[in-house]
XYZ file of C-alpha atoms in Angstrom:
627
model
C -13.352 -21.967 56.027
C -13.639 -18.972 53.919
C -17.489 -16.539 53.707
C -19.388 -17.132 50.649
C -22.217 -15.037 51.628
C -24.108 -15.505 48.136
C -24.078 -19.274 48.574
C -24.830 -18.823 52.839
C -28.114 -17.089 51.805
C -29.313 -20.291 49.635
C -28.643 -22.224 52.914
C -25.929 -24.834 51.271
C -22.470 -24.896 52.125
C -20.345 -25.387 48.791
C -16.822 -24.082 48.004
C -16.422 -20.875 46.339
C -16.925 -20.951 42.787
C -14.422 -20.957 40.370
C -14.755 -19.282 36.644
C -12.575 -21.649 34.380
C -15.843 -22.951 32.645
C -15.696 -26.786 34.453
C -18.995 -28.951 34.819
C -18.711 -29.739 38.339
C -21.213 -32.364 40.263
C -21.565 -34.224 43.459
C -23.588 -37.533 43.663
C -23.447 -40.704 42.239
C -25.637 -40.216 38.651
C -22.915 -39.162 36.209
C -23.623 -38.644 32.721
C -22.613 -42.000 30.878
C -22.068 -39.892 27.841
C -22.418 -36.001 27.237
C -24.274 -35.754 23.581
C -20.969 -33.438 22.394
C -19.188 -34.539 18.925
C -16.641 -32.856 17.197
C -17.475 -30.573 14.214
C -14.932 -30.485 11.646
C -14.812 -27.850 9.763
C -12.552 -27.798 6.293
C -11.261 -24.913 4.059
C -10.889 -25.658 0.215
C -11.598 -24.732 -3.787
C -13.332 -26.927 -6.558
C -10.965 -27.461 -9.625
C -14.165 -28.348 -11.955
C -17.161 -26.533 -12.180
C -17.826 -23.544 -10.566
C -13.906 -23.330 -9.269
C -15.289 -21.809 -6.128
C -13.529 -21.432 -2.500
C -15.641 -23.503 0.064
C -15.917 -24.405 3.225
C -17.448 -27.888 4.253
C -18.633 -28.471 7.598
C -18.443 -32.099 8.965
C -18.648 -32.731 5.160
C -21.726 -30.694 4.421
C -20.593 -27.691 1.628
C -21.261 -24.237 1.844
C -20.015 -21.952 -1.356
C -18.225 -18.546 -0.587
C -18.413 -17.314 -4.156
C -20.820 -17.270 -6.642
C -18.309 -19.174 -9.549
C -18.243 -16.442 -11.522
C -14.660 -15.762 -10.839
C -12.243 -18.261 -9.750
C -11.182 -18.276 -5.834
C -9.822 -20.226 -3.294
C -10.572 -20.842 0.961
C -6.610 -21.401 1.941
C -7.728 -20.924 5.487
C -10.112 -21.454 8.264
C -10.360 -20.341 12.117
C -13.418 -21.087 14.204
C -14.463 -18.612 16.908
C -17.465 -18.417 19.085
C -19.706 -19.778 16.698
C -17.934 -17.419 14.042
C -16.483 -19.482 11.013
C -14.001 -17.413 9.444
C -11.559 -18.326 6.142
C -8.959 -16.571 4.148
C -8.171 -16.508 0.927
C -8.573 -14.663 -2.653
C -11.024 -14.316 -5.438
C -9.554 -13.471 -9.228
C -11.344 -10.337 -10.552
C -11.354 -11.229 -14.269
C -8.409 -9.351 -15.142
C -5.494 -11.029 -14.143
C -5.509 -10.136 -11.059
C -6.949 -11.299 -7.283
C -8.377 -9.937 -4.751
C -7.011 -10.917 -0.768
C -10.672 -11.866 1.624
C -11.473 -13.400 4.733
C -14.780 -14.700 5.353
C -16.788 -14.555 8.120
C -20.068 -16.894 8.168
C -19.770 -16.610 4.018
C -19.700 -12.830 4.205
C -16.595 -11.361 2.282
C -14.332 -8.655 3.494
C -11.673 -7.664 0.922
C -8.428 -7.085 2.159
C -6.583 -5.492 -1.421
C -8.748 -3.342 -4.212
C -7.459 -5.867 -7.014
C -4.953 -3.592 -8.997
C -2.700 -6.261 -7.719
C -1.812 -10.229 -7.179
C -3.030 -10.856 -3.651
C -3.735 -13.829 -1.535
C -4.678 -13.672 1.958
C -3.143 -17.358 3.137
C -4.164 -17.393 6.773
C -6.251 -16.293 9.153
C -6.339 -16.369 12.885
C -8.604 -14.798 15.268
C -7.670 -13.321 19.039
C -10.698 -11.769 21.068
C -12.495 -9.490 19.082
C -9.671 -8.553 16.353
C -9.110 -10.853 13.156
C -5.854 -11.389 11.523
C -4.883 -12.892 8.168
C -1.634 -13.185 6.335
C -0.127 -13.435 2.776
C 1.049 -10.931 0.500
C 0.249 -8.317 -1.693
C 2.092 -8.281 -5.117
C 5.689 -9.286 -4.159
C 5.257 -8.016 -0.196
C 4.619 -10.134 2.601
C 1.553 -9.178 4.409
C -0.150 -8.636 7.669
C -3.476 -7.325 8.111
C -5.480 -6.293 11.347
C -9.504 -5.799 10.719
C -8.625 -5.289 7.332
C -5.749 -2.968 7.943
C -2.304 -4.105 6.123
C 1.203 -4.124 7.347
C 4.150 -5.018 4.914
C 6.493 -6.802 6.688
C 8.875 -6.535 3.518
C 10.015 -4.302 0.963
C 9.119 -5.879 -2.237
C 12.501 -6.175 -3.200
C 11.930 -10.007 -3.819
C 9.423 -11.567 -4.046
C 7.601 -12.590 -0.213
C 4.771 -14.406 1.430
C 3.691 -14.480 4.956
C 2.015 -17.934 4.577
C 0.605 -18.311 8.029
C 0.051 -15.943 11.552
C -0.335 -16.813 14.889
C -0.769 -14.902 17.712
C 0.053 -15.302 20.820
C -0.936 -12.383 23.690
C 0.045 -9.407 22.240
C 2.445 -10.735 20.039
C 1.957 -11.569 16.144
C 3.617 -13.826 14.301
C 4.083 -14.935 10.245
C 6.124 -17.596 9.105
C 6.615 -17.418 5.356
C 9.661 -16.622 2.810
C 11.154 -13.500 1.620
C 13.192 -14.586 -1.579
C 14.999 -17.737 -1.233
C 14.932 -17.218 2.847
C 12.626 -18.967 5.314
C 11.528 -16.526 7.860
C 9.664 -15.830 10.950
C 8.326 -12.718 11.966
C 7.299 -11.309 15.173
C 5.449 -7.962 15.565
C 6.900 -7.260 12.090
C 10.601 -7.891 13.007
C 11.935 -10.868 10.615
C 14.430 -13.831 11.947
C 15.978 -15.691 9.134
C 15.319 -19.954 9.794
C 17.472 -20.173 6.561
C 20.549 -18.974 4.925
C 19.474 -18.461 1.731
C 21.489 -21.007 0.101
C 18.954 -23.667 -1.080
C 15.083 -22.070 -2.114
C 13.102 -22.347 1.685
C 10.122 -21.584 2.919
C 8.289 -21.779 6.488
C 4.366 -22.905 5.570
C 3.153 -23.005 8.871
C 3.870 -21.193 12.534
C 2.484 -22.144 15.766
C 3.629 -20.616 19.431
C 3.104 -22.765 22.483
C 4.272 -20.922 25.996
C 7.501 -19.603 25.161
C 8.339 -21.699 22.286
C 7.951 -20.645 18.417
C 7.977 -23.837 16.231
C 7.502 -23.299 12.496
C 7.125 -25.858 9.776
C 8.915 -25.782 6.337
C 11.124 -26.843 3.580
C 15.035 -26.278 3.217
C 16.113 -27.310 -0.416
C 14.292 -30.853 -0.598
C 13.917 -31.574 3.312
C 10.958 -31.474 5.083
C 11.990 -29.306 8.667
C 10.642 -27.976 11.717
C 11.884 -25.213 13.975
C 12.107 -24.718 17.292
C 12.971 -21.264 18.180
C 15.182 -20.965 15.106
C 16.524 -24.628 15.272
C 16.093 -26.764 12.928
C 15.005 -30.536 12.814
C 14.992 -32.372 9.676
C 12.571 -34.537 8.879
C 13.623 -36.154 6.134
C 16.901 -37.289 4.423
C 16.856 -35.226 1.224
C 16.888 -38.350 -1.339
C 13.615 -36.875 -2.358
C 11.558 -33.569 -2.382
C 9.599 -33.158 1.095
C 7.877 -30.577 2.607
C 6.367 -30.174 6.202
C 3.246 -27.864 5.393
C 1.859 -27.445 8.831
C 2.579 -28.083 12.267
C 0.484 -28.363 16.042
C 1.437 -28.787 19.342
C -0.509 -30.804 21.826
C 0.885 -30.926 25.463
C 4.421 -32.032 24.866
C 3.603 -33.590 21.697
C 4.876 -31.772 17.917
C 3.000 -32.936 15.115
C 3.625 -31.857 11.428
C 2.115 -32.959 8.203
C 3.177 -33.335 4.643
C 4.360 -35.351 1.755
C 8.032 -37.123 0.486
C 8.556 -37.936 -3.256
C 9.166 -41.975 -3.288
C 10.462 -41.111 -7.188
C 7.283 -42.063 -8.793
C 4.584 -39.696 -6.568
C 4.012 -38.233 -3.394
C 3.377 -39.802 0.181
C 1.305 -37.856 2.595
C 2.896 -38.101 5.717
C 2.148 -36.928 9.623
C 5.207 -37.038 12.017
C 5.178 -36.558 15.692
C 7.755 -35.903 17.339
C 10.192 -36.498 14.294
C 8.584 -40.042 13.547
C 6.996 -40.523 10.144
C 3.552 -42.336 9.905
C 2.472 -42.933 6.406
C -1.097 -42.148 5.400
C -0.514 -42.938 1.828
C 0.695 -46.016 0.177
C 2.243 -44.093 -2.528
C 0.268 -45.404 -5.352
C -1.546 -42.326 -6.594
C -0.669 -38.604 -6.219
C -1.178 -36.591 -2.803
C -0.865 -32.968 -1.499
C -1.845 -32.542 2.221
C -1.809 -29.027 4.043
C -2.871 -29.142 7.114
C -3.057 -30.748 10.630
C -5.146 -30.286 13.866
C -5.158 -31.862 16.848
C -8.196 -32.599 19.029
C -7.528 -34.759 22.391
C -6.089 -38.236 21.213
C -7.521 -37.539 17.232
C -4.868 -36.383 14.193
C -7.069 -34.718 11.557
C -5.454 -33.948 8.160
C -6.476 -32.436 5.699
C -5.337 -32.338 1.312
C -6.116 -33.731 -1.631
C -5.816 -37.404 -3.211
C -5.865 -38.301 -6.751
C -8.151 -40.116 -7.782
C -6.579 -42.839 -10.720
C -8.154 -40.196 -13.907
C -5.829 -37.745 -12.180
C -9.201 -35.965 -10.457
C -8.042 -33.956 -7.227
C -10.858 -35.519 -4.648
C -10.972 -33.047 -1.184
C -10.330 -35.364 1.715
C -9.564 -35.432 5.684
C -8.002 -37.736 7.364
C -8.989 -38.892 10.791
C -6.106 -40.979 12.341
C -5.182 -42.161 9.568
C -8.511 -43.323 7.770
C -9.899 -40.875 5.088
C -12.872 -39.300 4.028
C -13.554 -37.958 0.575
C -15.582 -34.781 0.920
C -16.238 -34.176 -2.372
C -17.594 -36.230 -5.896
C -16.330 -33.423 -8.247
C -12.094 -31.881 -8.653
C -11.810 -30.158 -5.093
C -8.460 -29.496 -2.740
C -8.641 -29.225 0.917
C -6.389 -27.118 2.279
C -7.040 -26.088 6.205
C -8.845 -28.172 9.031
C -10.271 -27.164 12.155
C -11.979 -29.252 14.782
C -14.837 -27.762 17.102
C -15.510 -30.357 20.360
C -14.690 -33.311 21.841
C -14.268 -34.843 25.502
C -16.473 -32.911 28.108
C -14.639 -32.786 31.472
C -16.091 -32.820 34.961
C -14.879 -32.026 38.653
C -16.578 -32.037 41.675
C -16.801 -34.450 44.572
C -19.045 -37.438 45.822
C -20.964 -36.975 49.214
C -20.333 -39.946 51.483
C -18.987 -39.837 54.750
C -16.263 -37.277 54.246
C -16.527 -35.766 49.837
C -14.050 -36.942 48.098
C -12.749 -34.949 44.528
C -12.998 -36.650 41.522
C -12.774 -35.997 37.930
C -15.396 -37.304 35.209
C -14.546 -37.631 31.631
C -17.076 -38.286 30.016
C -18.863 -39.825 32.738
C -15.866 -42.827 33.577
C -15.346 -41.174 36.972
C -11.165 -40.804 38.110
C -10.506 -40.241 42.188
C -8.224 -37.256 42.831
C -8.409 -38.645 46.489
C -9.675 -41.699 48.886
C -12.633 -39.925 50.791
C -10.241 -40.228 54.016
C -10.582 -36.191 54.503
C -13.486 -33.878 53.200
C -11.631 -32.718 49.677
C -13.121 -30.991 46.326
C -12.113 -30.420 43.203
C -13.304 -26.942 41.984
C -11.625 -26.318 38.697
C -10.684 -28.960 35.799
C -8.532 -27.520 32.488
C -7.704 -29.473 29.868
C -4.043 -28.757 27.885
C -3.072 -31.176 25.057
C -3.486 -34.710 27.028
C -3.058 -33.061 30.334
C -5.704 -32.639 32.808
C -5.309 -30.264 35.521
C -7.667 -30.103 38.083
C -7.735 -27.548 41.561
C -9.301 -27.979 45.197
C -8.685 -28.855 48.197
C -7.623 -31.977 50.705
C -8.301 -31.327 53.967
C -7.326 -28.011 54.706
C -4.664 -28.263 51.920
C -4.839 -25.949 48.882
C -3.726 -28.728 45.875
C -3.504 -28.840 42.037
C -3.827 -32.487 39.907
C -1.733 -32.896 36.933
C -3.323 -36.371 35.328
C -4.308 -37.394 39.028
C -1.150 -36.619 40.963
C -1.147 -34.331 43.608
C 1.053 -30.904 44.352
C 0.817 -29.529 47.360
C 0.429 -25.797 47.467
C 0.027 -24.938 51.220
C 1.197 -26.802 54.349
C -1.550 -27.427 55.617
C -1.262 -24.862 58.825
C -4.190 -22.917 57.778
C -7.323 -23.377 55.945
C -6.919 -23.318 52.459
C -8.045 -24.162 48.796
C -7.565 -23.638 45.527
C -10.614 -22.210 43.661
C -9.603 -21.686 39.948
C -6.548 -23.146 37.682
C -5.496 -22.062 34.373
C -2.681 -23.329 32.263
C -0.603 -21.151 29.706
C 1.629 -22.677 27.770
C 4.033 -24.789 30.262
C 2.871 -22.234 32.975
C 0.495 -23.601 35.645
C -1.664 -20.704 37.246
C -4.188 -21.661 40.353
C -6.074 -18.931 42.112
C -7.207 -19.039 46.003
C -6.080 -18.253 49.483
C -4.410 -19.396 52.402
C -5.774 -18.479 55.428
C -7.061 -15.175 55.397
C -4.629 -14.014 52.094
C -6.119 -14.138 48.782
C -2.864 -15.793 46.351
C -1.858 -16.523 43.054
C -0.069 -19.548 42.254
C 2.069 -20.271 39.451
C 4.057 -23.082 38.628
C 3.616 -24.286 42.871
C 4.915 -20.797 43.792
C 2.857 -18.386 45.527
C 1.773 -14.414 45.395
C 0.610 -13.089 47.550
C -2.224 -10.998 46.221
C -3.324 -9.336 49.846
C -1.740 -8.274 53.404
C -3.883 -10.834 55.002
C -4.616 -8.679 57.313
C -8.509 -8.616 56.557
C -10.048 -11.982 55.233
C -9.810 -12.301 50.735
C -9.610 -14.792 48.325
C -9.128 -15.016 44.629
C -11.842 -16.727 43.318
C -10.707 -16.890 39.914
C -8.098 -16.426 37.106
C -7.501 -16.045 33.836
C -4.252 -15.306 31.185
C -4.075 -13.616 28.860
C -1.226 -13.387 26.572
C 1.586 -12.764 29.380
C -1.003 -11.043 31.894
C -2.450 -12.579 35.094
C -5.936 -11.340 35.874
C -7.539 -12.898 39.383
C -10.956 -11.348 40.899
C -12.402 -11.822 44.188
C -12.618 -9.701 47.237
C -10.527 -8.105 50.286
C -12.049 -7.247 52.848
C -15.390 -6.027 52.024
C -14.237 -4.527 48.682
C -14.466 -6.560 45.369
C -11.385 -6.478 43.190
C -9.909 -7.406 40.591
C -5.907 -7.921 40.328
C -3.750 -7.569 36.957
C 0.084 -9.232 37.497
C -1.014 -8.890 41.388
C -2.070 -5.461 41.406
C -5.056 -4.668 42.695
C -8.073 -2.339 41.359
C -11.408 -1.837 43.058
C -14.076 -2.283 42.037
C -16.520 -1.395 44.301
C -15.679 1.203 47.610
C -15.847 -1.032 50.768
C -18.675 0.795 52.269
C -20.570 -2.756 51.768
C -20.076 -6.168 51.348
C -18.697 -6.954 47.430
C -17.529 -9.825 45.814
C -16.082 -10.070 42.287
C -16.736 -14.121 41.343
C -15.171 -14.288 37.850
C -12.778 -12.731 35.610
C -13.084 -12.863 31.755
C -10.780 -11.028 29.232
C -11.769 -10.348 25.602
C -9.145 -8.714 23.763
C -8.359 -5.332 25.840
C -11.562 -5.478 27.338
C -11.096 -6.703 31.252
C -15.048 -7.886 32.364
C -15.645 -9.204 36.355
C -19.447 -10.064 37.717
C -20.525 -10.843 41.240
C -22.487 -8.612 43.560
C -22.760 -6.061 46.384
C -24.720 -5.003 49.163
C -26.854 -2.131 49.539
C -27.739 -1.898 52.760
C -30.775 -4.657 52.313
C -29.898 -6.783 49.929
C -27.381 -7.852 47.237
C -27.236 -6.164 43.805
C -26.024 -8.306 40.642
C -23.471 -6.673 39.003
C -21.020 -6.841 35.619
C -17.783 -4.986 35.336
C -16.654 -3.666 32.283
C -12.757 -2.107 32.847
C -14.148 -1.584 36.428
C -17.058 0.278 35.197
C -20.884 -1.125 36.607
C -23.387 -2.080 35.132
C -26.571 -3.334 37.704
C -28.164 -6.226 36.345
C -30.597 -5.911 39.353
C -32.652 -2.972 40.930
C -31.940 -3.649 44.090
C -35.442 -4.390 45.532
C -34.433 -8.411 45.885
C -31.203 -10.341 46.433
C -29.706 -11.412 43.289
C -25.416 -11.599 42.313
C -23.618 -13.134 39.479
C -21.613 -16.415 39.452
C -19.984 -16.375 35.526
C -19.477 -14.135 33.044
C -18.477 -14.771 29.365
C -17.808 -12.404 25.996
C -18.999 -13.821 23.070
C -17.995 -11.577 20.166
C -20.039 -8.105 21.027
C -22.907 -10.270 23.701
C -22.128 -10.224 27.299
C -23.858 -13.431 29.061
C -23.937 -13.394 33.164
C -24.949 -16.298 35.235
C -26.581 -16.479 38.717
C -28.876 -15.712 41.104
C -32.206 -13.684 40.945
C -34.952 -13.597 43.878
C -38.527 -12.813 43.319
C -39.294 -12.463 47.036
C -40.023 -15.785 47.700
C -37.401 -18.143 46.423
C -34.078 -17.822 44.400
C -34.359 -18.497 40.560
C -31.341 -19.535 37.863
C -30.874 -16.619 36.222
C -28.779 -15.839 33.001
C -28.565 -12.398 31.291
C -27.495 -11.958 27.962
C -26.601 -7.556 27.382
C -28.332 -7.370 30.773
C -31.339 -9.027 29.699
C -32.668 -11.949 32.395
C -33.959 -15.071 31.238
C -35.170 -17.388 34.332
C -34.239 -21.172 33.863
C -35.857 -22.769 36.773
C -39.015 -21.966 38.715
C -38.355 -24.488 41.841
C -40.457 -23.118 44.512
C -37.490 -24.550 46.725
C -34.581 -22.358 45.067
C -32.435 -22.476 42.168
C -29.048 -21.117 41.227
C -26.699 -20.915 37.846
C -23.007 -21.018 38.531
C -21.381 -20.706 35.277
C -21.997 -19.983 31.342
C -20.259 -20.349 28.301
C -21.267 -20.025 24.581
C -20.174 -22.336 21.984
C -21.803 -22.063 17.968
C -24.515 -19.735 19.228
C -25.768 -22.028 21.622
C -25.917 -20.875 25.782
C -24.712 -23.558 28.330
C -25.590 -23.084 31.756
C -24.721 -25.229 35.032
C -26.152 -24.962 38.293
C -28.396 -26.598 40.624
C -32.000 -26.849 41.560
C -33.906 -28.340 44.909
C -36.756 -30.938 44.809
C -39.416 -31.366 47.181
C -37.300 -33.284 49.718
C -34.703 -30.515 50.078
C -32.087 -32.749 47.928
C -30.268 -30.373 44.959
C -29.970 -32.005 41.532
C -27.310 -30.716 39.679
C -28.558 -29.204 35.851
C -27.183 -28.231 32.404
C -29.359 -26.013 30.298
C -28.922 -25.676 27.180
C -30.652 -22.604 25.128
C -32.846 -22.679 28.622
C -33.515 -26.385 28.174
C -32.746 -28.510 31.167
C -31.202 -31.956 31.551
C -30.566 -33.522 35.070
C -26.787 -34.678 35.881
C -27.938 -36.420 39.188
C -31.570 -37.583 40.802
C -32.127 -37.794 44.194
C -31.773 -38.888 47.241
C -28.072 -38.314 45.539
C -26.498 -34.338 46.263
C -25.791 -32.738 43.382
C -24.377 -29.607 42.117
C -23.252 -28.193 38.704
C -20.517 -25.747 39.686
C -19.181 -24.433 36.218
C -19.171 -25.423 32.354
C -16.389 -25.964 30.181
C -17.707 -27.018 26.378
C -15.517 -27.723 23.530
């Protein structure tokens, strides 16, 4: 089997870990239920009153404006904690001003000498988008910076942005003509001949679907194909759309003659979520696991607007007074867990929420290291045997032959695209889609230890050799100069930014260490062992988990900016093996030895600790994944 020295100096034998944020445990004690729920979070305006944009939060309101100008939240993203929404704000003279929001704070995007309306906002690493238009031109903006992505010469709207990678796209109307652009360049969905419009974009892999209206059909496109959704006897309109796994959902509403009946379809069939008795307007869809959230606006029978989600179909009002709902966005849901159980031989397994599923029978020693969760897929990576494998909802693919010792240490999914990290034998590899790169010579001993994609890049990190490395579309920089021992034990991208931790040896002992574009930064002195398991980018904060001796025994360790917080004082050892940061909150896994020698695998939360397993029962927390 492959070195680990970090894990050969706490005197435990576990497989190398693997970065893709999974709560991994061993034992039989599994967490009946994880105390995660989803927060729904809801974008909207009040029609009475103050006629303020708002955003509620699993139905609790918080205003954006003040009411002293009307304004309206068309929009709303959710990003490490960060809730952002777009919209506009009238400025008393006829005129609006284009915002996004971040936490309530307003940026504006347009001075006000014109009509402007920012209509959606997305956010990718550390830059934030929004779309809409400015006067009669379709707009982009980056940070606040605006691209017009048309001429003005009729009027335009860029009603929604996604973005994928590197890549940017709008879906909106220019005229008559529903369009789609992409880094500014426009395809036509539409030929101009009926009024058209595309409401809503979304990009999944290589496929750009957008959501719409041609003349009085509800449609969805598929790389410039259409579907229709409806027949045309009456006015329809698709105003959003999702994909989850190979599932396409859109929402909106078809005239019955009298009124309007909200409507989701997936996959081209209609389910009804009105019974067409009073007036609807719905705008948007999100889809979390197995859940369908909606979100509009039903009348109520005075002809009040009344701000409501739907959940699968059942509504919620969120709001007493006149109030539209116009974007939905769901934080959380099913918390995932890989590992194995230690009997006889370990066998890998998969928790959700605590109802266990075997990935094998316990006839060889096997792990799983890695879970990822993609629509209502669940990918999971290890090993059987000497095997390197990857689980898609349980089944097996092999990705070795077995000849050599091998495993499968990280898995990532993009899209359709399939990415495992690992090695085979002595060669660190990249696997995508069942097809392996090799990522080293093989000549020394390596191993990726884990991956991550982003946008159409591949990033792995590990080692070769003695030198710690990290590799970008499998080439290879290094990060450290092979004089010692190094080992880089996670890769994390945040927007250009490229960040790896692990450690490396200085002659006595091991030296924690974060990356930054290959730069160092010690999180250690040096005069005690200490490396780095995780890292994770949260907005500007750099968090690091691992490993930290004080002479005597090892202690869970997490720095935040370089700053060390100890989470366990075990006089028998401790270690952290992953982080991740969700709403401001820091979740930690690891492990941490009673007095009989027996680890119990830990979560922390905000340095808080809750067990996973109890002895005489091995346990070990490998990584976290929360959403």
């Amino acid at each position: 089997m492959k070195k680990n020295l970090f894990r050969t100096i706490l005197s435990v034998s576990v497989m190398a870990l693997v970065f893709l944020m999974t709560l991994a445990v061993c034992g039989g004690n599994s967490p009946s239920d994880l105390p995660l729920t989803p927060d729904v979070y809801v974008a909207g305006h009040e029609t009475s009153g103050d006629f303020g944009a708002k955003v509620w939060k699993n139905g609790m309101v918080t205003n954006l404006t003040d009411g002293t100008n009307a304004a309206w939240a068309n929009s709303i993203y959710v990003s490490d904690g960060d809730v952002y929404a777009a919209g506009r704000e009238n400025n008393g003279r006829s005129m609006s001003i284009a915002k996004v929001w971040k936490n309530g704070v307003a940026t504006n995007l347009t001075d006000g000498a014109s009509y402007a309306n920012a209509s959606s906002v997305y956010v990718s690493g550390n830059d934030v988008y929004a779309s809409g238009y400015d006067d009669t031109i379709a707009t982009i903006w980056k940070n606040g910076v605006a691209t017009s992505i048309t001429d003005g010469a009729s009027y335009a709207n860029a009603a929604s942005i996604y973005v994928s990678g590197s890549d940017v796209y709008a879906a909106g109307y220019d005229g008559k003509i529903a369009t789609v652009w992409k880094n500014g360049v426009a395809t036509d969905l539409t030929d101009g001949i009926n009024s058209a419009e595309a409401s809503s974009i979304y990009v999944s892999g290589d496929d750009v679907y957008a959501a719409g209206y041609d003349g009085k059909i509800a449609t969805i496109w598929k790389n410039g194909i259409a579907t229709s959704l409806t027949d045309g006897a009456g006015y329809a309109n698709a105003a959003s759309i999702y994909v989850s796994g190979s599932d396409v959902y859109a929402t909106g509403v078809e005239s019955n003659g009298n009124t309007h009946i909200a409507k989701v379809w997936k996959n081209n069939g209609a389910i009804n979520l009105t019974t067409g008795t009073s007036y609807v307007e719905v705008y948007s869809v999100y889809v979390s696991g197995e859940d369908v959230y909606v979100a509009g606006s039903e009348y109520s029978d005075s002809g009040m607007p009344v701000a409501t989600v739907w959940k699968n179909g059942l509504p919620t009002s969120l709001s007493a007074t006149p109030a539209d709902a116009y974007s939905v966005y769901v934080e959380g849901g099913d918390v995932y867990v890989a590992g194995n159980y230690r009997g006889s031989n370990s066998a890998a397994k998969i928790w959700k929420n605590g109802t266990v599923i075997n990935l094998t029978d316990g006839a060889n020693e096997a792990n799983a290291n890695s879970v990822y969760v993609s629509g209502n897929d669940v990918y999971a990576a290890g090993h059987d045997s000497k095997v390197a494998k990857v689980w898609k909802n349980g089944v097996a693919t092999r990705l070795t032959d077995g000849t050599k010792y091998a495993n499968a240490a990280s898995v990532y999914v993009s899209g359709s695209d399939v990415y495992a990290a690992g090695y085979d034998g002595n060669t660190a590899k990249v696997w995508r889609n069942g097809v392996a790169t090799n990522l080293t010579s093989g000549t020394v001993d390596a191993e990726a230890v884990s991956i991550y994609v982003s946008g159409g890049d591949v990033y792995a990190s590990g080692y070769d050799g003695n030198t710690a490395k990290v590799w970008k579309n499998g080439t290879a920089t290094s990060l450290t100069d092979g004089t010692s021992y190094a080992q880089a034990n996670s890769v994390y991208v945040s927007g250009s930014d490229v960040y790896a931790a692990g450690a490396e040896y200085n002659g006595s002992v091991y030296v924690a260490k974060v990356w930054k574009n290959g730069v160092p930064t010690n999180l250690t002195n040096g005069t005690d062992d200490a490396w780095v398991n995780s890292v994770y980018v949260s907005g500007d904060d750099v968090y690091a988990a691992g490993v930290e001796s004080d002479g005597i025994t090892y202690i869970a360790t997490v720095w935040k900016n370089g700053e060390a917080t100890s989470l366990a004082d075990s006089p028998h050892g401790a270690e952290a093996n992953s982080v991740y940061v969700l709403d401001g909150d820091v979740y930690v896994t690891g492990y941490e030895f009673g007095d009989n020698g027996t680890p119990v695998a830990k979560v922390w939360k905000n340095s808080a600790a809750t067990n996973l397993t109890y002895s005489p029962n091995h346990g070990k927390g490998f990584s976290i994944f929360v959403k």
